[in-house]
């Protein structure tokens, strides 16, 4: 058995009503029923989480939230949703620190670290996102920026918490642009992240860490990523919105990682 089970997560962003989300799950599940070597997740909007979790019950499909409050389990934080509340409606994990949260809602490294903490404390899986902007890559600072983001996440964790987190490397310039990173760029960054994780913890922790690639992943390029030695799956935006297409993407990732 592989040391790291591949994980493919669909991030639906601000798409799909409750009815659309449930219809998706109903159409999607039979198409991935034979997939046993890949863990699959979807991240609907908050309002659809409960219904999607109910629709996915009895399957292996994981349901994740796209964000979580820095505070909790309750309090005077208008508009926020606590990690415990996400667990109550059937969530398995939370996408934390997505670049759209960092960019449009001012999430700093410290806020991302606080959200990872809350997610872990609620016994949920954080999928913590890191990634550089185009300016940073062109300035030659991509490795430094992403390493800083990673150390902010790893720093507050205890060694026994290290295996309870998944990382996603999502170069900002690749998200929603149709311009995916090359396999060489992805592999180099993933290797650097794993080496940094080893510095923060130890070699077994680094060997066990799952690092997903995200940024314009499609059915056509998924295999090029999942066949890389340090890529353990994908975080998929646009290509996860149609159940047939996402099922095909999952199947192709499995072929590549088999
Ligand atoms: C994302 O939003 O995490 C993402 C990777 O989007 P896309 O696949 O559409 O680039």
Coordinates of C-alpha atoms and ligand atoms in Angstrom, one line a residue, residues 11 13 98 100 170 174-177 214-217 235-239, ligand 1:
X11 CA -13.3 23.2 -4.5
X13 CA -16.1 28.0 -4.5
X98 CA -7.0 29.5 0.0
X100 CA -8.8 33.9 -2.7
X170 CA -1.5 26.5 -5.4
X174 CA -2.2 29.2 -12.0
X175 CA -5.6 29.3 -10.3
X176 CA -8.5 29.8 -12.7
X177 CA -6.2 31.0 -15.5
X214 CA -3.8 23.1 -7.3
X215 CA -4.1 25.5 -10.3
X216 CA -5.9 24.8 -13.6
X217 CA -5.9 21.0 -13.1
X235 CA -7.1 20.6 -5.3
X236 CA -9.4 21.3 -8.3
X237 CA -11.6 24.3 -8.9
X238 CA -13.3 24.7 -12.3
X239 CA -12.8 21.1 -13.4
Ligands
LIG1 C1 -8.7 26.4 -6.7 O1 -9.6 27.3 -6.6 O2 -8.2 25.9 -5.6 C2 -8.3 26.0 -8.0 C3 -7.2 25.3 -8.1 O3 -9.0 26.5 -9.1 P1 -8.8 26.0 -10.6 O4 -8.7 24.5 -10.6 O5 -10.1 26.5 -11.3 O6 -7.6 26.7 -11.1

